[in-house]
């Protein structure tokens, strides 16, 4: 729970759970206070004249006189929570990671079911993704049709990828598996550099965009096929986030012939599953931007545990301050 002006109040992920034993201290103080009040009343009844006491203090003591000690004990309790070292999950930008954009440029990506074309829309969405990616991420780009091209090796200079995206050219056939293998090789190269010495290899991910399955080779379980590449990605700890782009009504015109090219996510889902990644589909530019945005949150940010004791400390100070002022205000007319 997060309270405005206070911060996070949680007891999750305690770094020093043994400190909670100190919660017995404020509980014991309240017990001592209650016993003291009972004994005080007994002494007054035993040694004081009720009529004289009534004349000295005609107003019956208000129950609010107990509030300052209750608040003080509560402040101690919250201080104990702070000492226990609670933590909470924080979403922060990654300062090192590797992401490879792998984009299909086969002829079917010339379909105009997503204006102006599937490929042009894919380029625009990918550029937005590259521009929004956190600076510490090394970004690379692979385009593929029948041929595979490593256009940008992973680099923190995201502008290089944005520039290269404008130069994508249509190609025949779809060699998805070969494209994934090329991306894996690029990731392995940069990971070797980034993990020099005893450094931990950076997390890596492939973002694969296509409108359907591969046809080169025809069998995705071929040694260079898409499913084989997905298994290799799994072995290397590189999940593949697949985005199937286009509609079922897409067509292209080649040599005067109109050819249906409906999008098909069957193979793309299997690639994601085999690699340990996630799959999504997009039929327009808005959905594509959302798909890229989802990937951006996964690869551009990481969730870490951070100390969350400050909120409890602020509450403790606030309650202690209120207790002091109430002690002065409520009990000022009470006899010593």
Tab-separated table of C-alpha atoms in Angstrom:
chain	number	residue	atom	x	y	z
A	1	UNK	CA	0.000	0.000	0.000
A	2	UNK	CA	1.267	3.471	-0.905
A	3	UNK	CA	0.043	6.505	1.069
A	4	UNK	CA	0.463	9.970	-0.520
A	5	UNK	CA	3.077	11.986	1.350
A	6	UNK	CA	4.138	8.933	3.351
A	7	UNK	CA	5.280	6.347	0.833
A	8	UNK	CA	5.050	2.571	0.711
A	9	UNK	CA	3.713	0.751	3.779
A	10	UNK	CA	4.406	-2.952	3.512
A	11	UNK	CA	5.644	-5.830	5.627
A	12	UNK	CA	6.652	-7.951	2.638
A	13	UNK	CA	10.182	-9.191	2.125
A	14	UNK	CA	11.479	-8.336	5.591
A	15	UNK	CA	15.268	-8.082	5.728
A	16	UNK	CA	15.339	-8.395	9.552
A	17	UNK	CA	12.160	-10.237	10.592
A	18	UNK	CA	13.603	-10.912	14.052
A	19	UNK	CA	13.225	-7.211	14.853
A	20	UNK	CA	9.450	-7.726	15.003
A	21	UNK	CA	10.023	-9.201	18.479
A	22	UNK	CA	10.511	-5.590	19.610
A	23	UNK	CA	6.778	-5.095	19.035
A	24	UNK	CA	6.403	-6.544	22.545
A	25	UNK	CA	7.884	-3.308	23.945
A	26	UNK	CA	4.979	-0.957	23.064
A	27	UNK	CA	2.528	-3.713	24.047
A	28	UNK	CA	4.239	-4.003	27.447
A	29	UNK	CA	4.209	-0.205	27.889
A	30	UNK	CA	0.460	-0.109	27.249
A	31	UNK	CA	-0.037	-2.881	29.791
A	32	UNK	CA	2.054	-1.003	32.373
A	33	UNK	CA	0.103	2.183	31.658
A	34	UNK	CA	-3.234	0.379	32.123
A	35	UNK	CA	-2.094	-1.099	35.453
A	36	UNK	CA	-0.847	2.307	36.577
A	37	UNK	CA	-4.216	3.901	35.826
A	38	UNK	CA	-6.069	1.226	37.789
A	39	UNK	CA	-3.778	1.646	40.808
A	40	UNK	CA	-4.116	5.429	40.604
A	41	UNK	CA	-7.887	5.234	40.804
A	42	UNK	CA	-7.667	2.852	43.739
A	43	UNK	CA	-5.357	5.210	45.649
A	44	UNK	CA	-7.691	8.136	45.041
A	45	UNK	CA	-10.693	6.186	46.284
A	46	UNK	CA	-8.773	4.902	49.283
A	47	UNK	CA	-7.077	8.060	50.536
A	48	UNK	CA	-9.115	10.901	49.015
A	49	UNK	CA	-12.452	12.354	50.036
A	50	UNK	CA	-14.785	11.837	47.044
A	51	UNK	CA	-16.682	15.083	47.785
A	52	UNK	CA	-13.458	17.098	48.044
A	53	UNK	CA	-12.115	15.597	44.841
A	54	UNK	CA	-15.357	16.446	43.078
A	55	UNK	CA	-15.062	20.086	44.192
A	56	UNK	CA	-11.410	20.269	43.040
A	57	UNK	CA	-12.121	18.686	39.679
A	58	UNK	CA	-15.874	18.785	38.956
A	59	UNK	CA	-15.447	17.513	35.396
A	60	UNK	CA	-15.073	13.802	34.963
A	61	UNK	CA	-11.683	13.012	33.285
A	62	UNK	CA	-12.236	12.521	29.572
A	63	UNK	CA	-11.190	9.292	27.889
A	64	UNK	CA	-9.116	11.343	25.430
A	65	UNK	CA	-6.475	11.645	28.143
A	66	UNK	CA	-5.402	8.120	27.163
A	67	UNK	CA	-4.919	9.054	23.504
A	68	UNK	CA	-1.359	10.477	23.787
A	69	UNK	CA	0.056	7.264	25.279
A	70	UNK	CA	-1.831	5.170	22.704
A	71	UNK	CA	-0.371	7.239	19.871
A	72	UNK	CA	3.102	7.069	21.392
A	73	UNK	CA	2.871	3.281	21.634
A	74	UNK	CA	1.654	3.125	18.042
A	75	UNK	CA	4.623	5.273	16.984
A	76	UNK	CA	6.947	2.773	18.654
A	77	UNK	CA	5.176	-0.073	16.857
A	78	UNK	CA	5.622	1.569	13.455
A	79	UNK	CA	9.253	2.250	14.315
A	80	UNK	CA	9.659	-1.480	14.920
A	81	UNK	CA	8.167	-2.173	11.466
A	82	UNK	CA	10.740	0.201	9.988
A	83	UNK	CA	13.600	-1.553	11.796
A	84	UNK	CA	12.403	-4.909	10.435
A	85	UNK	CA	13.541	-3.738	6.986
A	86	UNK	CA	10.479	-4.191	4.756
A	87	UNK	CA	11.050	-4.120	0.996
A	88	UNK	CA	8.870	-3.499	-2.036
A	89	UNK	CA	9.151	-4.153	-5.754
A	90	UNK	CA	10.360	-1.213	-7.865
A	91	UNK	CA	10.199	-0.968	-11.667
A	92	UNK	CA	13.468	0.601	-12.874
A	93	UNK	CA	15.143	0.961	-16.284
A	94	UNK	CA	17.700	-1.685	-17.150
A	95	UNK	CA	21.269	-0.453	-17.374
A	96	UNK	CA	22.433	-3.444	-19.441
A	97	UNK	CA	20.567	-5.816	-21.744
A	98	UNK	CA	20.547	-6.952	-25.374
A	99	UNK	CA	17.512	-6.790	-27.662
A	100	UNK	CA	17.395	-7.890	-31.297
A	101	UNK	CA	14.581	-6.683	-33.547
A	102	UNK	CA	13.949	-9.289	-36.257
A	103	UNK	CA	11.567	-8.031	-38.949
A	104	UNK	CA	10.011	-9.899	-41.857
A	105	UNK	CA	10.400	-8.117	-45.217
A	106	UNK	CA	8.921	-10.862	-47.415
A	107	UNK	CA	6.560	-9.926	-50.246
A	108	UNK	CA	3.483	-10.604	-48.119
A	109	UNK	CA	4.513	-7.642	-45.942
A	110	UNK	CA	3.587	-5.417	-48.918
A	111	UNK	CA	-0.113	-6.097	-48.256
A	112	UNK	CA	-2.114	-2.927	-47.722
A	113	UNK	CA	-4.591	-4.296	-45.200
A	114	UNK	CA	-2.642	-2.217	-42.668
A	115	UNK	CA	-2.080	1.163	-44.353
A	116	UNK	CA	0.046	2.168	-46.015
A	117	UNK	CA	1.520	-1.358	-46.011
A	118	UNK	CA	2.276	-3.950	-43.357
A	119	UNK	CA	6.005	-3.299	-43.760
A	120	UNK	CA	5.743	0.477	-43.536
A	121	UNK	CA	3.566	0.261	-40.433
A	122	UNK	CA	5.995	-2.249	-38.925
A	123	UNK	CA	8.889	0.123	-39.599
A	124	UNK	CA	7.116	3.045	-37.925
A	125	UNK	CA	6.189	1.005	-34.838
A	126	UNK	CA	9.701	-0.409	-34.560
A	127	UNK	CA	11.184	3.090	-34.741
A	128	UNK	CA	8.921	4.209	-31.909
A	129	UNK	CA	10.028	1.175	-29.909
A	130	UNK	CA	13.712	1.967	-30.552
A	131	UNK	CA	13.275	5.606	-29.564
A	132	UNK	CA	11.542	4.705	-26.305
A	133	UNK	CA	13.902	1.906	-25.296
A	134	UNK	CA	15.951	2.677	-22.191
A	135	UNK	CA	19.481	3.967	-22.976
A	136	UNK	CA	21.338	1.112	-21.286
A	137	UNK	CA	19.911	-1.523	-23.638
A	138	UNK	CA	22.003	-2.668	-26.621
A	139	UNK	CA	19.647	-2.788	-29.604
A	140	UNK	CA	20.249	-4.565	-32.931
A	141	UNK	CA	18.282	-5.179	-36.115
A	142	UNK	CA	17.901	-8.160	-38.470
A	143	UNK	CA	15.719	-8.128	-41.590
A	144	UNK	CA	14.731	-11.295	-43.388
A	145	UNK	CA	12.953	-12.558	-46.446
A	146	UNK	CA	14.632	-15.333	-48.358
A	147	UNK	CA	17.913	-13.682	-47.380
A	148	UNK	CA	18.873	-12.576	-43.889
A	149	UNK	CA	20.673	-9.322	-43.188
A	150	UNK	CA	22.244	-8.191	-39.926
A	151	UNK	CA	21.654	-4.476	-40.408
A	152	UNK	CA	22.726	-3.290	-36.955
A	153	UNK	CA	24.816	-5.177	-34.429
A	154	UNK	CA	23.608	-4.649	-30.834
A	155	UNK	CA	24.582	-1.151	-29.735
A	156	UNK	CA	23.374	1.439	-27.195
A	157	UNK	CA	23.160	3.875	-30.131
A	158	UNK	CA	19.484	3.343	-30.866
A	159	UNK	CA	19.549	5.996	-33.573
A	160	UNK	CA	21.491	3.533	-35.737
A	161	UNK	CA	18.540	1.144	-35.642
A	162	UNK	CA	16.062	3.940	-36.376
A	163	UNK	CA	18.092	4.908	-39.444
A	164	UNK	CA	18.404	1.310	-40.641
A	165	UNK	CA	14.658	0.713	-40.324
A	166	UNK	CA	14.039	3.267	-43.073
A	167	UNK	CA	16.154	1.188	-45.459
A	168	UNK	CA	14.229	-2.101	-45.280
A	169	UNK	CA	13.538	-3.560	-48.724
A	170	UNK	CA	11.062	-6.325	-49.710
A	171	UNK	CA	12.462	-9.764	-50.496
A	172	UNK	CA	11.129	-13.119	-51.673
A	173	UNK	CA	10.484	-16.095	-49.371
A	174	UNK	CA	10.595	-16.181	-45.563
A	175	UNK	CA	13.592	-17.635	-43.743
A	176	UNK	CA	12.478	-17.138	-40.161
A	177	UNK	CA	14.767	-19.755	-38.631
A	178	UNK	CA	17.867	-18.368	-40.314
A	179	UNK	CA	16.952	-14.892	-39.058
A	180	UNK	CA	16.670	-16.125	-35.475
A	181	UNK	CA	20.023	-17.917	-35.723
A	182	UNK	CA	21.593	-14.684	-37.005
A	183	UNK	CA	20.126	-12.739	-34.092
A	184	UNK	CA	21.411	-15.345	-31.624
A	185	UNK	CA	24.925	-15.068	-33.056
A	186	UNK	CA	24.844	-11.280	-32.701
A	187	UNK	CA	23.631	-11.595	-29.113
A	188	UNK	CA	26.350	-14.113	-28.293
A	189	UNK	CA	29.025	-11.799	-29.684
A	190	UNK	CA	27.993	-8.739	-27.703
A	191	UNK	CA	27.293	-10.791	-24.566
A	192	UNK	CA	30.848	-12.111	-24.661
A	193	UNK	CA	32.136	-8.541	-24.658
A	194	UNK	CA	29.748	-7.297	-21.964
A	195	UNK	CA	30.491	-10.245	-19.683
A	196	UNK	CA	34.287	-9.891	-19.936
A	197	UNK	CA	36.000	-10.685	-16.671
A	198	UNK	CA	33.604	-11.957	-14.056
A	199	UNK	CA	30.632	-9.861	-15.140
A	200	UNK	CA	27.270	-11.599	-15.410
A	201	UNK	CA	26.043	-11.924	-19.017
A	202	UNK	CA	23.310	-9.363	-19.691
A	203	UNK	CA	19.726	-10.552	-20.216
A	204	UNK	CA	18.791	-10.820	-23.881
A	205	UNK	CA	15.633	-11.096	-25.946
A	206	UNK	CA	14.613	-11.393	-29.584
A	207	UNK	CA	11.550	-9.492	-30.809
A	208	UNK	CA	10.301	-11.238	-33.945
A	209	UNK	CA	7.725	-9.587	-36.202
A	210	UNK	CA	6.192	-11.441	-39.128
A	211	UNK	CA	2.819	-11.992	-40.758
A	212	UNK	CA	3.034	-15.773	-40.838
A	213	UNK	CA	5.152	-18.886	-40.993
A	214	UNK	CA	8.413	-19.512	-42.791
A	215	UNK	CA	8.688	-21.222	-46.181
A	216	UNK	CA	12.472	-21.482	-46.381
A	217	UNK	CA	13.002	-24.226	-45.356
A	218	UNK	CA	9.511	-25.673	-45.687
A	219	UNK	CA	9.898	-27.752	-42.523
A	220	UNK	CA	10.366	-25.578	-39.396
A	221	UNK	CA	12.031	-28.544	-37.661
A	222	UNK	CA	14.781	-28.506	-40.283
A	223	UNK	CA	18.268	-27.937	-38.730
A	224	UNK	CA	18.002	-24.279	-39.825
A	225	UNK	CA	14.236	-24.062	-39.400
A	226	UNK	CA	12.216	-21.763	-37.148
A	227	UNK	CA	11.382	-24.348	-34.475
A	228	UNK	CA	14.997	-25.519	-34.294
A	229	UNK	CA	16.107	-21.904	-33.904
A	230	UNK	CA	13.525	-21.372	-31.154
A	231	UNK	CA	14.881	-24.372	-29.242
A	232	UNK	CA	18.397	-22.994	-29.620
A	233	UNK	CA	17.193	-19.672	-28.233
A	234	UNK	CA	15.718	-21.507	-25.251
A	235	UNK	CA	19.036	-23.273	-24.647
A	236	UNK	CA	20.858	-19.932	-24.704
A	237	UNK	CA	18.365	-18.317	-22.325
A	238	UNK	CA	17.073	-15.905	-24.977
A	239	UNK	CA	13.250	-15.816	-25.074
A	240	UNK	CA	11.585	-14.749	-28.316
A	241	UNK	CA	8.676	-12.322	-28.183
A	242	UNK	CA	6.690	-12.868	-31.381
A	243	UNK	CA	4.295	-10.374	-32.935
A	244	UNK	CA	2.052	-11.630	-35.751
A	245	UNK	CA	1.078	-8.628	-37.849
A	246	UNK	CA	-1.693	-8.247	-40.419
A	247	UNK	CA	-5.283	-9.283	-41.032
A	248	UNK	CA	-6.956	-12.292	-42.644
A	249	UNK	CA	-7.972	-10.162	-45.649
A	250	UNK	CA	-4.501	-9.127	-46.802
A	251	UNK	CA	-3.585	-9.499	-50.465
A	252	UNK	CA	-0.576	-8.602	-52.631
A	253	UNK	CA	-0.292	-8.133	-56.386
A	254	UNK	CA	2.669	-9.873	-58.037
A	255	UNK	CA	3.127	-9.855	-61.813
A	256	UNK	CA	-0.503	-8.900	-62.267
A	257	UNK	CA	-1.832	-11.659	-60.030
A	258	UNK	CA	-3.702	-10.921	-56.802
A	259	UNK	CA	-2.539	-13.321	-54.124
A	260	UNK	CA	-4.203	-13.690	-50.711
A	261	UNK	CA	-1.727	-13.386	-47.837
A	262	UNK	CA	-3.744	-13.760	-44.624
A	263	UNK	CA	-1.779	-13.417	-41.419
A	264	UNK	CA	-1.232	-16.687	-39.567
A	265	UNK	CA	-0.017	-16.821	-35.981
A	266	UNK	CA	0.146	-20.619	-35.680
A	267	UNK	CA	3.888	-20.921	-36.216
A	268	UNK	CA	4.676	-17.661	-34.406
A	269	UNK	CA	2.947	-18.883	-31.248
A	270	UNK	CA	4.910	-22.112	-31.374
A	271	UNK	CA	8.191	-20.212	-31.766
A	272	UNK	CA	7.389	-18.151	-28.675
A	273	UNK	CA	6.412	-21.232	-26.684
A	274	UNK	CA	9.504	-23.229	-27.650
A	275	UNK	CA	11.802	-20.329	-26.732
A	276	UNK	CA	10.108	-19.478	-23.449
A	277	UNK	CA	8.788	-16.139	-24.724
A	278	UNK	CA	5.376	-14.583	-25.283
A	279	UNK	CA	3.299	-14.163	-28.420
A	280	UNK	CA	0.873	-11.463	-29.499
A	281	UNK	CA	-1.049	-10.436	-32.601
A	282	UNK	CA	-1.772	-7.046	-34.116
A	283	UNK	CA	-4.138	-6.150	-36.941
A	284	UNK	CA	-3.507	-2.391	-37.029
A	285	UNK	CA	-0.848	0.123	-36.080
A	286	UNK	CA	-2.387	0.884	-32.669
A	287	UNK	CA	-2.393	-2.789	-31.696
A	288	UNK	CA	1.154	-3.121	-32.998
A	289	UNK	CA	2.310	-0.195	-30.870
A	290	UNK	CA	0.671	-1.833	-27.850
A	291	UNK	CA	2.449	-5.106	-28.594
A	292	UNK	CA	5.767	-3.312	-28.840
A	293	UNK	CA	4.913	-1.373	-25.686
A	294	UNK	CA	4.346	-4.619	-23.809
A	295	UNK	CA	7.722	-5.908	-24.949
A	296	UNK	CA	9.288	-2.583	-23.987
A	297	UNK	CA	8.115	-3.005	-20.401
A	298	UNK	CA	9.567	-6.512	-20.295
A	299	UNK	CA	12.967	-5.843	-21.831
A	300	UNK	CA	13.557	-2.191	-20.979
A	301	UNK	CA	12.783	-2.409	-17.296
A	302	UNK	CA	13.473	-4.740	-14.431
A	303	UNK	CA	11.753	-5.288	-11.115
A	304	UNK	CA	14.015	-5.134	-8.070
A	305	UNK	CA	13.519	-5.151	-4.320
A	306	UNK	CA	14.105	-1.793	-2.638
A	307	UNK	CA	13.952	-0.741	1.045
A	308	UNK	CA	10.471	0.349	2.122
A	309	UNK	CA	11.060	1.285	5.756
A	310	UNK	CA	10.957	5.048	5.198
A	311	UNK	CA	7.158	5.108	5.087
A	312	UNK	CA	6.852	3.385	8.460
A	313	UNK	CA	9.448	5.789	9.914
A	314	UNK	CA	7.492	8.809	8.682
A	315	UNK	CA	4.305	7.468	10.242
A	316	UNK	CA	6.138	6.877	13.522
A	317	UNK	CA	7.485	10.435	13.620
A	318	UNK	CA	4.053	11.840	12.735
A	319	UNK	CA	2.287	9.882	15.473
A	320	UNK	CA	4.955	10.731	18.063
A	321	UNK	CA	4.601	14.439	17.240
A	322	UNK	CA	0.808	14.284	17.541
A	323	UNK	CA	1.150	12.402	20.824
A	324	UNK	CA	3.355	15.144	22.311
A	325	UNK	CA	0.971	17.948	21.372
A	326	UNK	CA	-2.074	16.004	22.557
A	327	UNK	CA	-0.284	15.263	25.812
A	328	UNK	CA	0.126	18.996	26.362
A	329	UNK	CA	-3.393	19.897	25.261
A	330	UNK	CA	-5.494	17.093	26.765
A	331	UNK	CA	-3.767	16.764	30.126
A	332	UNK	CA	-2.988	20.391	30.890
A	333	UNK	CA	-5.896	20.652	33.365
A	334	UNK	CA	-5.238	17.355	35.072
A	335	UNK	CA	-3.917	17.463	38.632
A	336	UNK	CA	-0.258	16.524	39.085
